[in-house]
Amino acid sequence: MILRYLSIHDNLGKFSQKWKNYNKNERTGYQSFLSDFFRCFGLNFEDPNNLPFEYNTGNGFADAYLENSVIFEMKDFNKYKTKEQLESQLPQALKYWEAKGRHVPFLVLCNFHEFIIHDTRDGENHHVKLAQLESRVDSFSFLVKLNPTFVPEQEAVTKKSAMLVGNFYKALIERNAAKKEDIDLFVLQALFCLFSEDIGYLPAQTFTTCIRKIRDGEDNSANILGTLFKMMDEKEPNRKKGRFANVRYFNGPLFSKRPEIVLEDNEVSLLWDCCQLDWGNVKPEIFGAVFESSQSSKARHKDGMHFTSEEDILSVIGPCIIEPWLLEINKANTERELIEIHKKLMAFRVLDPACGSGNFLVVAYREIKKLEQKIFFKFKNAAACTYNEAQQKLGWFPVSNMHGVELNQFPAFLSKVSLWISKKLLVNEYRLLEQDLPLEELKHIVCADALEIKWDNVDVVVGNPPYIGCKQIKEARGVEYCNWLSKRFKDHNQMSDYCTYWFEKVLEDVRPGVRVGLVCTNSISQTNSRIASLDKVIINGGEIFNAISSKKWSGDAKVHVSIVNFINKKTYSGIKKLDNEVVTKISTRLLKFEVDVESVGLEVNMNKAFQGVCALGKAFILSDKEAEVLLKNKKNKEVIKRYYTASSVVDDPQNNPSEWIIDFQDWPLETAKLYPEVLDCLKKHIEIEKKQAEKKDTKKRNKLRSASNKNWWKFWRTRAELRAAIAPLEKYILVSRHTKYPIFIFVESKISLPEDSTVAIAFDDYNSLGILQSKFHTDWYKFQCSTIKGDSRYTNTFVFETFPFPKKITNSVGDVMKNIELYRKEACKKQKIGLTDLYNEMAEGGHDILKKLHQKLDSEVATCYGFAKSNLNSYENVIKFLNALNSEIAEITSRPADAANVRKVAKKASGVLETTTSKKIVKRKQV
């Protein structure tokens, strides 16, 4: 007989109540337990000759077997209390499965209080606690011949709960239900209660019953919730008897203040929907998502706050906390050693100096409690005592050891709530005797600017500082704050990202030897931000021991991050890992090698490469029709140019300029008035743009426009130096600033202007174009470039000006480059694709002719450098060679030097010197 879903649901509720206190061994009661469990699903085994128990699989006896459905293996709760311990018995059940010809789709391990369902079809394990059976009926639907529905552990209601609580918060804010700080507190109190009634802080259904009475008009929210919260803040001896007399004392941190907010119907409805979820299945890390959903995108951007995934968090918690402690715990075996190691763990303090809603602290606390449990079990065996006796002897790691600093009040308080909930969940999961109430004060989590206060003396620092770029700090934090930063951190590179200041504070406030793990924008390994952060770590005696060089951030911010773990002011003697690979060294560029000295801008390269002009807005842009009309007056050709954008370089099949632009250069207004038709057209465009700006959030653009109102007919950046450099040339080289692979093309100089999304290089010869398009310059670009989001950025300063050209460039380089250009033009025209698509196809195995031409180009350029061709595939060798050559050229241009020094540097870096180098390296010469 197969029962209906609701009947099964009710049966499982009664079943869990009956068996919740069972603590005898599995032999004593397992058949009764399983018989009751099967009956919940309408399965009765009345035939004594056909009972499913003690079934001989051919390789041992399974506790229960249902043909072609499931094998049950029961375990003694006193021996296998935890999920991990229970899962360790899976191999035994798999032996039975093997013996049955692998036809059984499910294996179930059970210790009377928890079930592990192993799906043999995909190898996944699914965890269900006895108390969760009613809400997890679908996980056992294979017992009624249906395919089960599994949910990821503790993620069953995570997304929905975040959405509902976020919507509830927003509803209160939007109707201005109370002061914001009162709304913040009220929502946190409600959120805490939603968890509490499902995890055992509050009696079951306490909060839900309150919301039901509000919904049904039996009471109002201010009265009934105010009474509940007051009772949660009163010690038992002081209480009057009443409807919440069975509610325990929670202490004042959360309920000493009780905002009286009368909820409207839609808000009650949202809260009622929240009550229908199983909050015991929600991770405490959900608070981060709740917090983010409660903030506008503008506020999140302003403060650089973002919700970090557990995967990224564990990338610092693992190396900085779990791994070193596991080494220590694994060494400890005697009672005395385990007592000492636990005493040391109980004194261990964790700081997140940008804690947001507490995600890092929650994960760190959880992992430390896991480590503590490992100590308990080791001590239990060493002392021949029970698990409970081990706890009572050793004590518990206190949640008050978690320290945090957060700029905003709401997330700072949210961090505390996260930890209070986490503690109760872990007390339940690990069956700890640790007192769960009253709530600790958690006074070490403070609301402050982490850069303004002295950090606590702690044993590890983890977190992700705000994601605010150097150019956005002033807009986000204000002029006064930026001025304070400059005075407070006088030797700090002001062109570095905001997160780099956290490295300064580490060096100031964190003692030597402490591990630090930070998730930052990937700019910390690049140019100015690297100089202000990781370089300083190394200069002060620290060492990076584990890092992820760059990865797409798991949140919704469009950034790529670097994850860096280092020892503060001390060296590291253990195994180092970069991008999960064992390495011997991790440089501040987050590479597995380092160079002897930083490259510098070379005098010979100055005033050769320039960022394109910046018109600021679209007012200067002309449509084809407008240009056609204006160009009927031939005089207007002097101020109407073709406009090369990055798209012109990489996307247009023929590299044709995509737009027309009005260009009055740096002329005075009276000169611009000599072209009245064009000037009138520009005026009209500006008026249209102003009207459009009023409808959009273009604050930054308007600010820049207002700064140049007096020169409204000019570009914001006219680039006089660029114009002077390309004026004598018939053509010049152009490259997109934001590109994975730099592609260089020639464009005509007389009739065109490059946009600021490009870099213009004042060379007109194919030899120079060939050098730039070779592997040497591409590798140098990867080494020197910065990034924006995940895209590499070509700059005229860090990339071009530091690049050491060979002294002599043979014409064979230019000849090969001409063939490359010819092939590219024909292929793009034939396939109607741009250069980016062309090179993508080559990377995927296409265009073998183009690939061979590039290999020939690299070989010819290697000859010019005197670089060993056998080392061409070694990125490290190429970079070390070019970096050494950069240093030598920089030194020679400042004082005379013997050419032998150059040859020695080249030979050391490349392995084999194939040609000689001329005696004077000041100007490049072509032959």
GROMACS .gro file of N, CA and C in nm, residues 595-687:
model
  279
  595VAL      N    1   6.202   3.877  -1.112
  595VAL     CA    2   6.313   3.941  -1.182
  595VAL      C    3   6.400   4.013  -1.080
  596ASP      N    4   6.525   4.034  -1.118
  596ASP     CA    5   6.621   4.090  -1.022
  596ASP      C    6   6.590   4.234  -0.987
  597VAL      N    7   6.539   4.310  -1.085
  597VAL     CA    8   6.512   4.451  -1.061
  597VAL      C    9   6.392   4.493  -1.144
  598GLU      N   10   6.315   4.588  -1.096
  598GLU     CA   11   6.198   4.634  -1.170
  598GLU      C   12   6.238   4.712  -1.295
  599SER      N   13   6.162   4.693  -1.402
  599SER     CA   14   6.189   4.766  -1.526
  599SER      C   15   6.155   4.914  -1.509
  600VAL      N   16   6.216   4.996  -1.592
  600VAL     CA   17   6.192   5.141  -1.587
  600VAL      C   18   6.163   5.192  -1.727
  601GLY      N   19   6.103   5.310  -1.734
  601GLY     CA   20   6.081   5.373  -1.863
  601GLY      C   21   6.214   5.410  -1.927
  602LEU      N   22   6.228   5.381  -2.056
  602LEU     CA   23   6.354   5.405  -2.127
  602LEU      C   24   6.347   5.536  -2.205
  603GLU      N   25   6.454   5.612  -2.195
  603GLU     CA   26   6.458   5.743  -2.259
  603GLU      C   27   6.433   5.733  -2.409
  604VAL      N   28   6.485   5.629  -2.471
  604VAL     CA   29   6.473   5.615  -2.616
  604VAL      C   30   6.328   5.592  -2.659
  605ASN      N   31   6.242   5.547  -2.565
  605ASN     CA   32   6.103   5.521  -2.600
  605ASN      C   33   6.008   5.635  -2.567
  606MET      N   34   6.061   5.740  -2.506
  606MET     CA   35   5.974   5.850  -2.464
  606MET      C   36   5.918   5.926  -2.584
  607ASN      N   37   5.794   5.976  -2.570
  607ASN     CA   38   5.727   6.056  -2.673
  607ASN      C   39   5.712   5.981  -2.805
  608LYS      N   40   5.688   5.851  -2.791
  608LYS     CA   41   5.663   5.768  -2.910
  608LYS      C   42   5.522   5.708  -2.908
  609ALA      N   43   5.471   5.681  -2.790
  609ALA     CA   44   5.340   5.617  -2.778
  609ALA      C   45   5.248   5.703  -2.692
  610PHE      N   46   5.121   5.711  -2.733
  610PHE     CA   47   5.028   5.802  -2.667
  610PHE      C   48   4.887   5.741  -2.664
  611GLN      N   49   4.818   5.767  -2.556
  611GLN     CA   50   4.676   5.732  -2.553
  611GLN      C   51   4.603   5.827  -2.645
  612GLY      N   52   4.498   5.776  -2.713
  612GLY     CA   53   4.425   5.858  -2.809
  612GLY      C   54   4.350   5.972  -2.743
  613VAL      N   55   4.293   6.059  -2.827
  613VAL     CA   56   4.223   6.177  -2.778
  613VAL      C   57   4.095   6.136  -2.706
  614CYS      N   58   4.053   6.221  -2.613
  614CYS     CA   59   3.928   6.195  -2.539
  614CYS      C   60   3.831   6.310  -2.565
  615ALA      N   61   3.726   6.282  -2.641
  615ALA     CA   62   3.631   6.387  -2.677
  615ALA      C   63   3.532   6.416  -2.564
  616LEU      N   64   3.509   6.321  -2.478
  616LEU     CA   65   3.414   6.332  -2.366
  616LEU      C   66   3.271   6.348  -2.416
  617GLY      N   67   3.205   6.234  -2.433
  617GLY     CA   68   3.067   6.237  -2.480
  617GLY      C   69   3.059   6.217  -2.631
  618LYS      N   70   2.937   6.222  -2.680
  618LYS     CA   71   2.913   6.194  -2.822
  618LYS      C   72   2.885   6.320  -2.903
  619ALA      N   73   2.897   6.436  -2.841
  619ALA     CA   74   2.861   6.559  -2.912
  619ALA      C   75   2.951   6.586  -3.033
  620PHE      N   76   3.075   6.542  -3.027
  620PHE     CA   77   3.169   6.567  -3.136
  620PHE      C   78   3.153   6.467  -3.251
  621ILE      N   79   3.078   6.360  -3.228
  621ILE     CA   80   3.064   6.255  -3.328
  621ILE      C   81   2.960   6.294  -3.432
  622LEU      N   82   2.993   6.268  -3.559
  622LEU     CA   83   2.902   6.298  -3.670
  622LEU      C   84   2.852   6.168  -3.733
  623SER      N   85   2.727   6.169  -3.774
  623SER     CA   86   2.676   6.057  -3.853
  623SER      C   87   2.732   6.067  -3.994
  624ASP      N   88   2.724   5.959  -4.067
  624ASP     CA   89   2.773   5.961  -4.206
  624ASP      C   90   2.700   6.068  -4.287
  625LYS      N   91   2.570   6.084  -4.262
  625LYS     CA   92   2.492   6.181  -4.337
  625LYS      C   93   2.535   6.323  -4.302
  626GLU      N   94   2.557   6.350  -4.172
  626GLU     CA   95   2.601   6.483  -4.131
  626GLU      C   96   2.738   6.515  -4.191
  627ALA      N   97   2.828   6.415  -4.186
  627ALA     CA   98   2.962   6.437  -4.240
  627ALA      C   99   2.956   6.465  -4.390
  628GLU      N  100   2.872   6.389  -4.459
  628GLU     CA  101   2.859   6.407  -4.604
  628GLU      C  102   2.816   6.549  -4.637
  629VAL      N  103   2.719   6.601  -4.564
  629VAL     CA  104   2.669   6.737  -4.589
  629VAL      C  105   2.776   6.840  -4.560
  630LEU      N  106   2.843   6.828  -4.446
  630LEU     CA  107   2.943   6.926  -4.405
  630LEU      C  108   3.066   6.922  -4.495
  631LEU      N  109   3.103   6.805  -4.544
  631LEU     CA  110   3.224   6.792  -4.626
  631LEU      C  111   3.204   6.842  -4.770
  632LYS      N  112   3.079   6.880  -4.803
  632LYS     CA  113   3.060   6.943  -4.934
  632LYS      C  114   3.136   7.074  -4.940
  633ASN      N  115   3.154   7.136  -4.825
  633ASN     CA  116   3.241   7.255  -4.814
  633ASN      C  117   3.382   7.202  -4.788
  634LYS      N  118   3.469   7.209  -4.886
  634LYS     CA  119   3.603   7.148  -4.877
  634LYS      C  120   3.684   7.200  -4.760
  635LYS      N  121   3.657   7.325  -4.722
  635LYS     CA  122   3.730   7.384  -4.608
  635LYS      C  123   3.707   7.303  -4.480
  636ASN      N  124   3.590   7.243  -4.469
  636ASN     CA  125   3.556   7.168  -4.348
  636ASN      C  126   3.637   7.040  -4.331
  637LYS      N  127   3.703   6.997  -4.436
  637LYS     CA  128   3.789   6.878  -4.425
  637LYS      C  129   3.901   6.899  -4.322
  638GLU      N  130   3.933   7.025  -4.297
  638GLU     CA  131   4.040   7.055  -4.202
  638GLU      C  132   3.999   7.025  -4.058
  639VAL      N  133   3.867   7.018  -4.031
  639VAL     CA  134   3.823   6.997  -3.893
  639VAL      C  135   3.730   6.876  -3.877
  640ILE      N  136   3.713   6.800  -3.983
  640ILE     CA  137   3.634   6.676  -3.974
  640ILE      C  138   3.726   6.559  -4.010
  641LYS      N  139   3.745   6.468  -3.916
  641LYS     CA  140   3.839   6.358  -3.933
  641LYS      C  141   3.767   6.224  -3.919
  642ARG      N  142   3.832   6.120  -3.973
  642ARG     CA  143   3.787   5.983  -3.942
  642ARG      C  144   3.835   5.949  -3.802
  643TYR      N  145   3.755   5.875  -3.729
  643TYR     CA  146   3.780   5.851  -3.586
  643TYR      C  147   3.801   5.701  -3.563
  644TYR      N  148   3.924   5.666  -3.526
  644TYR     CA  149   3.959   5.526  -3.503
  644TYR      C  150   3.932   5.488  -3.357
  645THR      N  151   3.844   5.391  -3.339
  645THR     CA  152   3.817   5.337  -3.205
  645THR      C  153   3.882   5.199  -3.193
  646ALA      N  154   3.875   5.142  -3.073
  646ALA     CA  155   3.928   5.007  -3.053
  646ALA      C  156   3.856   4.908  -3.144
  647SER      N  157   3.725   4.931  -3.165
  647SER     CA  158   3.648   4.844  -3.253
  647SER      C  159   3.699   4.850  -3.396
  648SER      N  160   3.745   4.968  -3.439
  648SER     CA  161   3.802   4.982  -3.573
  648SER      C  162   3.923   4.890  -3.588
  649VAL      N  163   4.001   4.877  -3.481
  649VAL     CA  164   4.125   4.800  -3.487
  649VAL      C  165   4.096   4.650  -3.490
  650VAL      N  166   4.007   4.605  -3.402
  650VAL     CA  167   3.996   4.460  -3.381
  650VAL      C  168   3.870   4.396  -3.438
  651ASP      N  169   3.766   4.477  -3.467
  651ASP     CA  170   3.639   4.417  -3.510
  651ASP      C  171   3.605   4.440  -3.656
  652ASP      N  172   3.645   4.552  -3.713
  652ASP     CA  173   3.611   4.581  -3.852
  652ASP      C  174   3.698   4.499  -3.947
  653PRO      N  175   3.639   4.427  -4.041
  653PRO     CA  176   3.717   4.340  -4.131
  653PRO      C  177   3.826   4.412  -4.207
  654GLN      N  178   3.807   4.541  -4.238
  654GLN     CA  179   3.907   4.616  -4.314
  654GLN      C  180   3.975   4.724  -4.230
  655ASN      N  181   3.954   4.720  -4.098
  655ASN     CA  182   4.013   4.818  -4.007
  655ASN      C  183   3.977   4.961  -4.046
  656ASN      N  184   3.858   4.980  -4.098
  656ASN     CA  185   3.813   5.114  -4.136
  656ASN      C  186   3.765   5.189  -4.013
  657PRO      N  187   3.791   5.318  -4.007
  657PRO     CA  188   3.741   5.398  -3.893
  657PRO      C  189   3.589   5.394  -3.890
  658SER      N  190   3.535   5.379  -3.770
  658SER     CA  191   3.391   5.357  -3.758
  658SER      C  192   3.310   5.486  -3.752
  659GLU      N  193   3.375   5.600  -3.724
  659GLU     CA  194   3.299   5.723  -3.703
  659GLU      C  195   3.373   5.843  -3.763
  660TRP      N  196   3.297   5.954  -3.774
  660TRP     CA  197   3.352   6.084  -3.807
  660TRP      C  198   3.352   6.169  -3.681
  661ILE      N  199   3.448   6.262  -3.671
  661ILE     CA  200   3.455   6.345  -3.551
  661ILE      C  201   3.494   6.488  -3.585
  662ILE      N  202   3.435   6.583  -3.513
  662ILE     CA  203   3.471   6.725  -3.525
  662ILE      C  204   3.594   6.750  -3.440
  663ASP      N  205   3.695   6.813  -3.499
  663ASP     CA  206   3.821   6.832  -3.428
  663ASP      C  207   3.874   6.974  -3.448
  664PHE      N  208   3.858   7.057  -3.344
  664PHE     CA  209   3.913   7.193  -3.348
  664PHE      C  210   4.048   7.200  -3.277
  665GLN      N  211   4.107   7.084  -3.253
  665GLN     CA  212   4.238   7.074  -3.191
  665GLN      C  213   4.243   7.158  -3.062
  666ASP      N  214   4.348   7.238  -3.047
  666ASP     CA  215   4.360   7.322  -2.928
  666ASP      C  216   4.344   7.470  -2.967
  667TRP      N  217   4.267   7.492  -3.071
  667TRP     CA  218   4.251   7.626  -3.125
  667TRP      C  219   4.166   7.713  -3.033
  668PRO      N  220   4.187   7.846  -3.041
  668PRO     CA  221   4.097   7.939  -2.970
  668PRO      C  222   3.961   7.941  -3.041
  669LEU      N  223   3.860   7.991  -2.972
  669LEU     CA  224   3.724   7.991  -3.026
  669LEU      C  225   3.714   8.072  -3.155
  670GLU      N  226   3.790   8.181  -3.162
  670GLU     CA  227   3.780   8.264  -3.282
  670GLU      C  228   3.827   8.188  -3.407
  671THR      N  229   3.921   8.096  -3.390
  671THR     CA  230   3.965   8.015  -3.504
  671THR      C  231   3.857   7.914  -3.539
  672ALA      N  232   3.796   7.853  -3.437
  672ALA     CA  233   3.688   7.755  -3.462
  672ALA      C  234   3.572   7.821  -3.534
  673LYS      N  235   3.550   7.953  -3.509
  673LYS     CA  236   3.437   8.021  -3.573
  673LYS      C  237   3.458   8.039  -3.724
  674LEU      N  238   3.578   8.011  -3.771
  674LEU     CA  239   3.603   8.016  -3.915
  674LEU      C  240   3.535   7.901  -3.988
  675TYR      N  241   3.479   7.808  -3.908
  675TYR     CA  242   3.409   7.692  -3.963
  675TYR      C  243   3.266   7.693  -3.904
  676PRO      N  244   3.187   7.790  -3.941
  676PRO     CA  245   3.056   7.813  -3.875
  676PRO      C  246   2.959   7.695  -3.885
  677GLU      N  247   2.955   7.628  -4.000
  677GLU     CA  248   2.863   7.515  -4.015
  677GLU      C  249   2.895   7.404  -3.915
  678VAL      N  250   3.023   7.379  -3.903
  678VAL     CA  251   3.067   7.271  -3.814
  678VAL      C  252   3.044   7.311  -3.669
  679LEU      N  253   3.075   7.436  -3.636
  679LEU     CA  254   3.058   7.482  -3.498
  679LEU      C  255   2.910   7.480  -3.458
  680ASP      N  256   2.823   7.520  -3.550
  680ASP     CA  257   2.679   7.516  -3.521
  680ASP      C  258   2.631   7.373  -3.498
  681CYS      N  259   2.681   7.282  -3.576
  681CYS     CA  260   2.645   7.140  -3.561
  681CYS      C  261   2.689   7.089  -3.423
  682LEU      N  262   2.808   7.129  -3.380
  682LEU     CA  263   2.859   7.088  -3.249
  682LEU      C  264   2.770   7.145  -3.138
  683LYS      N  265   2.730   7.272  -3.151
  683LYS     CA  266   2.643   7.334  -3.050
  683LYS      C  267   2.512   7.256  -3.034
  684LYS      N  268   2.453   7.219  -3.148
  684LYS     CA  269   2.327   7.144  -3.143
  684LYS      C  270   2.346   7.010  -3.072
  685HIS      N  271   2.457   6.943  -3.103
  685HIS     CA  272   2.485   6.813  -3.042
  685HIS      C  273   2.501   6.825  -2.890
  686ILE      N  274   2.568   6.933  -2.849
  686ILE     CA  275   2.591   6.953  -2.705
  686ILE      C  276   2.459   6.975  -2.632
  687GLU      N  277   2.369   7.053  -2.694
  687GLU     CA  278   2.238   7.078  -2.631
  687GLU      C  279   2.159   6.947  -2.617
   0.00000   0.00000   0.00000
